Short mmCIF file of C-alpha atoms and ligand atoms in Angstrom, two decimals:
data_model
loop_
_atom_site.label_atom_id
_atom_site.label_comp_id
_atom_site.label_asym_id
_atom_site.label_seq_id
_atom_site.Cartn_x
_atom_site.Cartn_y
_atom_site.Cartn_z
CA MET A 1 -45.02 40.84 4.00
CA ARG A 2 -44.28 39.25 7.39
CA ASN A 3 -45.04 35.84 5.94
CA PHE A 4 -42.86 36.48 2.97
CA LYS A 5 -39.91 37.31 5.25
CA LYS A 6 -40.56 34.18 7.24
CA TYR A 7 -40.49 32.04 4.10
CA VAL A 8 -37.29 33.63 2.90
CA LEU A 9 -35.72 32.94 6.28
CA ILE A 10 -36.86 29.32 6.27
CA ILE A 11 -35.63 28.78 2.73
CA LEU A 12 -32.31 30.38 3.59
CA SER A 13 -31.78 28.20 6.63
CA VAL A 14 -32.72 25.05 4.73
CA CYS A 15 -30.18 26.00 2.06
CA MET A 16 -27.52 26.57 4.68
CA LEU A 17 -28.21 23.23 6.34
CA LEU A 18 -28.13 21.45 2.99
CA SER A 19 -24.82 22.96 1.99
CA LEU A 20 -23.36 22.21 5.41
CA SER A 21 -24.29 18.55 5.21
CA ALA A 22 -23.00 18.45 1.63
CA CYS A 23 -19.69 19.66 3.01
CA LYS A 24 -19.66 16.95 5.62
CA SER A 25 -20.70 13.94 3.56
CA GLY A 26 -19.56 14.81 0.05
CA LYS A 27 -15.81 14.35 -0.40
CA ASP A 28 -13.82 17.34 -1.53
CA ASP A 29 -13.17 16.76 -5.24
CA ASN A 30 -9.84 18.43 -4.97
CA ILE A 31 -8.40 16.10 -2.36
CA LEU A 32 -6.90 12.78 -3.38
CA VAL A 33 -7.10 10.47 -0.38
CA MET A 34 -4.42 7.78 -0.37
CA ALA A 35 -4.82 4.73 1.84
CA THR A 36 -1.53 3.13 2.82
CA ASN A 37 0.24 1.13 5.50
CA ALA A 38 3.40 2.99 6.44
CA GLU A 39 5.28 -0.09 7.64
CA PHE A 40 6.96 -0.85 4.37
CA PRO A 41 10.25 0.94 3.80
CA PRO A 42 11.39 2.22 1.33
CA TYR A 43 7.88 2.52 -0.18
CA GLU A 44 6.09 4.02 2.83
CA TYR A 45 7.35 4.46 6.36
CA PHE A 46 7.43 6.92 9.20
CA GLU A 47 10.22 9.43 9.49
CA SER A 48 9.36 10.83 12.93
CA GLU A 49 5.77 12.04 12.42
CA ALA A 50 5.81 12.16 8.63
CA ILE A 51 4.99 9.36 6.22
CA VAL A 52 7.62 9.31 3.47
CA GLY A 53 8.88 6.96 0.77
CA ILE A 54 8.67 6.01 -2.89
CA ASP A 55 4.89 5.56 -2.95
CA VAL A 56 4.33 8.84 -1.15
CA GLU A 57 6.44 10.74 -3.67
CA ILE A 58 4.81 9.00 -6.61
CA ALA A 59 1.36 9.81 -5.20
CA GLU A 60 2.39 13.41 -4.58
CA ALA A 61 3.63 13.80 -8.17
CA LEU A 62 0.44 12.13 -9.37
CA ALA A 63 -1.80 14.42 -7.31
CA GLU A 64 0.04 17.44 -8.64
CA LYS A 65 -0.49 16.27 -12.21
CA LEU A 66 -4.21 15.84 -11.50
CA GLY A 67 -4.34 19.28 -9.89
CA MET A 68 -5.32 17.73 -6.58
CA GLU A 69 -4.05 17.81 -3.03
CA LEU A 70 -2.78 14.53 -1.53
CA LYS A 71 -4.02 13.39 1.85
CA ILE A 72 -2.57 10.22 3.39
CA GLU A 73 -4.58 7.84 5.58
CA ASN A 74 -2.47 5.26 7.40
CA MET A 75 -4.13 1.93 8.25
CA GLU A 76 -3.59 -1.83 8.50
CA PHE A 77 -2.51 -3.29 5.17
CA GLY A 78 -5.59 -5.52 5.16
CA SER A 79 -7.92 -2.50 5.42
CA ILE A 80 -6.65 -0.64 2.36
CA LEU A 81 -8.79 -2.36 -0.25
CA THR A 82 -11.96 -1.90 1.81
CA ALA A 83 -11.13 1.79 2.21
CA VAL A 84 -10.86 2.07 -1.57
CA GLN A 85 -13.99 0.00 -2.19
CA THR A 86 -16.10 2.02 0.21
CA GLY A 87 -14.82 5.38 -1.02
CA LYS A 88 -13.13 6.22 2.27
CA ALA A 89 -9.99 6.54 0.14
CA ASP A 90 -9.65 7.36 -3.56
CA ILE A 91 -6.50 5.33 -4.10
CA GLY A 92 -4.58 2.56 -2.37
CA VAL A 93 -0.83 2.99 -2.74
CA ALA A 94 1.11 0.57 -0.59
CA GLY A 95 3.61 -1.41 -2.62
CA MET A 96 0.50 -3.32 -3.52
CA THR A 97 0.81 -6.26 -5.86
CA ILE A 98 -1.78 -6.84 -8.56
CA THR A 99 -3.46 -10.21 -7.90
CA GLU A 100 -6.43 -11.98 -9.46
CA ASP A 101 -8.27 -12.03 -6.14
CA ARG A 102 -7.78 -8.34 -5.49
CA LEU A 103 -8.98 -7.58 -9.02
CA LEU A 104 -12.35 -9.04 -8.01
CA ASN A 105 -12.76 -6.12 -5.59
CA VAL A 106 -10.86 -3.17 -7.07
CA ASN A 107 -9.24 -2.04 -10.28
CA PHE A 108 -5.51 -1.52 -10.57
CA SER A 109 -3.61 1.12 -12.49
CA ILE A 110 -0.82 0.17 -14.85
CA PRO A 111 2.12 -1.16 -12.82
CA TYR A 112 4.72 1.38 -11.73
CA THR A 113 7.42 -1.06 -10.63
CA ILE A 114 8.15 -4.73 -10.05
CA ALA A 115 9.15 -6.68 -6.96
CA TYR A 116 9.54 -10.23 -5.70
CA GLN A 117 9.18 -12.17 -2.49
CA VAL A 118 12.35 -13.17 -0.67
CA ILE A 119 13.18 -15.34 2.32
CA ILE A 120 14.96 -13.86 5.34
CA VAL A 121 16.69 -16.29 7.70
CA THR A 122 19.23 -16.07 10.50
CA GLU A 123 22.88 -16.00 9.46
CA ASN A 124 23.55 -19.69 10.31
CA SER A 125 20.12 -21.09 9.42
CA ALA A 126 19.74 -24.61 8.03
CA ILE A 127 17.19 -23.19 5.58
CA LYS A 128 18.97 -22.81 2.23
CA ASN A 129 16.10 -22.45 -0.24
CA ALA A 130 12.35 -22.27 -0.69
CA ASP A 131 11.88 -26.06 -0.46
CA ASP A 132 13.32 -26.05 3.04
CA LEU A 133 10.37 -23.94 4.22
CA ALA A 134 7.84 -26.75 3.79
CA ASP A 135 7.59 -27.79 7.47
CA LYS A 136 8.88 -24.63 9.14
CA THR A 137 7.38 -21.72 11.05
CA ILE A 138 7.18 -18.77 8.69
CA GLY A 139 6.57 -15.14 9.65
CA VAL A 140 4.71 -12.81 7.28
CA GLN A 141 2.87 -9.50 7.27
CA GLU A 142 -0.83 -10.35 7.41
CA SER A 143 -2.83 -10.18 4.14
CA THR A 144 0.22 -9.52 1.99
CA THR A 145 1.17 -11.62 -1.01
CA GLY A 146 3.90 -13.17 1.18
CA ASP A 147 1.13 -14.41 3.49
CA ILE A 148 -1.04 -15.59 0.59
CA TYR A 149 1.88 -17.27 -1.14
CA VAL A 150 3.22 -19.29 1.80
CA THR A 151 -0.31 -20.19 2.93
CA ASP A 152 -1.00 -21.69 -0.51
CA GLU A 153 2.41 -23.16 -1.11
CA TYR A 154 3.25 -24.71 2.28
CA PRO A 155 0.23 -26.47 3.76
CA ASP A 156 2.45 -28.16 6.35
CA ALA A 157 4.19 -25.01 7.50
CA LYS A 158 3.07 -22.97 10.48
CA ILE A 159 2.35 -19.40 9.42
CA GLU A 160 2.70 -16.58 11.95
CA ARG A 161 0.94 -13.43 10.78
CA TYR A 162 2.03 -10.04 12.07
CA SER A 163 0.46 -6.65 11.55
CA LYS A 164 3.86 -5.19 10.54
CA GLY A 165 6.67 -6.73 8.52
CA VAL A 166 9.17 -5.49 11.08
CA GLU A 167 7.41 -7.53 13.78
CA ALA A 168 7.93 -10.68 11.71
CA VAL A 169 11.62 -9.79 11.50
CA GLN A 170 11.77 -9.27 15.28
CA ALA A 171 10.16 -12.68 15.75
CA LEU A 172 12.90 -14.15 13.56
CA LEU A 173 15.59 -12.48 15.69
CA GLN A 174 13.93 -13.88 18.81
CA GLY A 175 13.78 -17.40 17.36
CA LYS A 176 9.98 -17.44 17.28
CA VAL A 177 9.88 -18.10 13.54
CA ASP A 178 12.38 -19.87 11.27
CA ALA A 179 12.06 -17.54 8.30
CA VAL A 180 10.27 -14.43 7.06
CA VAL A 181 8.80 -14.11 3.58
CA ILE A 182 8.44 -10.52 2.44
CA ASP A 183 8.98 -8.20 -0.54
CA ASN A 184 12.61 -7.72 -1.59
CA GLU A 185 13.16 -4.03 -0.89
CA PRO A 186 11.63 -3.94 2.62
CA ALA A 187 13.63 -7.14 3.27
CA LYS A 188 16.84 -5.31 2.34
CA VAL A 189 15.98 -2.44 4.68
CA PHE A 190 15.09 -4.73 7.61
CA VAL A 191 18.23 -6.85 7.13
CA SER A 192 20.43 -3.75 6.97
CA GLN A 193 18.93 -2.53 10.25
CA ASN A 194 19.54 -5.78 12.14
CA LYS A 195 22.59 -7.96 12.78
CA GLY A 196 22.55 -11.73 12.31
CA ILE A 197 20.01 -12.13 9.51
CA LYS A 198 20.32 -12.47 5.73
CA ILE A 199 18.31 -12.76 2.54
CA LEU A 200 18.51 -16.07 0.67
CA PRO A 201 19.65 -15.64 -2.94
CA GLU A 202 16.72 -17.63 -4.30
CA ALA A 203 13.67 -15.39 -4.75
CA PHE A 204 10.21 -16.34 -5.90
CA THR A 205 7.24 -14.76 -7.65
CA ILE A 206 7.72 -11.68 -9.76
CA GLU A 207 5.05 -9.19 -8.77
CA GLU A 208 3.85 -5.86 -10.12
CA TYR A 209 3.02 -2.94 -7.85
CA ALA A 210 0.12 -0.75 -8.91
CA ILE A 211 -2.38 1.75 -7.54
CA ALA A 212 -5.77 0.41 -6.42
CA VAL A 213 -8.84 2.40 -7.48
CA SER A 214 -12.53 1.74 -6.87
CA LYS A 215 -14.34 -0.14 -9.61
CA LYS A 216 -16.85 2.71 -9.52
CA ASN A 217 -14.24 5.30 -10.40
CA ASP A 218 -13.18 4.60 -13.98
CA LYS A 219 -12.69 8.27 -14.66
CA LEU A 220 -10.07 8.58 -11.93
CA LEU A 221 -8.41 5.33 -13.05
CA LYS A 222 -8.09 6.68 -16.57
CA ARG A 223 -6.55 9.94 -15.36
CA ILE A 224 -4.17 8.06 -13.08
CA ASN A 225 -3.06 5.77 -15.89
CA GLU A 226 -2.41 8.71 -18.20
CA ALA A 227 -0.39 10.48 -15.52
CA LEU A 228 1.54 7.31 -14.59
CA GLU A 229 2.36 6.66 -18.22
CA GLU A 230 3.84 10.14 -18.53
CA MET A 231 5.75 9.73 -15.28
CA LEU A 232 7.15 6.40 -16.41
CA GLU A 233 8.16 7.85 -19.76
CA ASP A 234 9.73 11.09 -18.59
CA GLY A 235 11.79 9.42 -15.85
CA THR A 236 9.88 10.87 -12.88
CA ILE A 237 9.17 7.43 -11.41
CA LYS A 238 12.70 6.21 -12.01
CA SER A 239 14.25 9.19 -10.28
CA ILE A 240 11.93 8.79 -7.27
CA ILE A 241 12.82 5.10 -7.00
CA ASP A 242 16.55 5.79 -7.44
CA LYS A 243 16.41 8.28 -4.59
CA TYR A 244 15.45 5.48 -2.18
CA ILE A 245 16.99 2.38 -3.74
CA THR A 246 20.64 2.22 -4.62
CA ALA A 247 21.43 -0.30 -7.32
CA GLY A 248 23.43 -3.36 -6.38
N1 LIG B 1 3.45 -6.46 -2.19
C1 LIG B 1 2.81 -7.10 -1.09
C2 LIG B 1 1.32 -7.16 -1.33
O1 LIG B 1 0.80 -6.51 -2.17
C3 LIG B 1 3.10 -6.43 0.23
C4 LIG B 1 2.71 -5.02 0.36
C5 LIG B 1 2.79 -4.49 1.78
N2 LIG B 1 2.67 -3.10 1.79
C6 LIG B 1 2.63 -2.32 2.89
N3 LIG B 1 2.54 -1.04 2.75
N4 LIG B 1 2.68 -2.88 4.08
O2 LIG B 1 0.62 -7.87 -0.65
#
């Protein structure tokens, strides 16, 4: 009888330990972890302590549709895909453009909006169009399509890579770079917040923003695509975007 009790106790404690470690290592199925880089208004940015923006609201609506709770992890833009690949995050939502190279490492949902790269220069800059960038110093946010694009397109330019888009804009204001190449909507926000800079009318590269999902998580990707499709159809996405971006 004594032995029996001892065994029961041992088995019980092993069970408890096992379930504890399962809690620690296994991710909660009900939490949708979103990796982002909250330096990209109006898609994701800090409003005091809170991360807000178009992507946040889309992800919140998405999580609700999936019956999950959204949890946001803020990180460097260049770390988002690794977070998704390694399962540290379930989704990457960061105004992220679908590219061939990124598709080698992750899957993307259907696109939820489009964007393009623009050039920001100082008000009286001699730079009038994309060709003028060829031998200039260009500021970009590191690892973004702006970075990739100018690196490929302008072998003779000097590229300054910043961890935040806003730092590239500050460098422009300080005369450290001649131009900044960045997505159109963040460009509009940064230009509206600073005097003496403007966006050139000529834009390049139409891009599609989509949600990054691990290649090992086809089930989640399918559910996300179904939800996104509904949200695109019923106007949910449009009304979220319209809340942050005024036409014109
Ligand atoms: N659309 C660009 C890209 O995919 C820039 C995205 C930057 N996003 C951010 N949250 N900082 O590379």
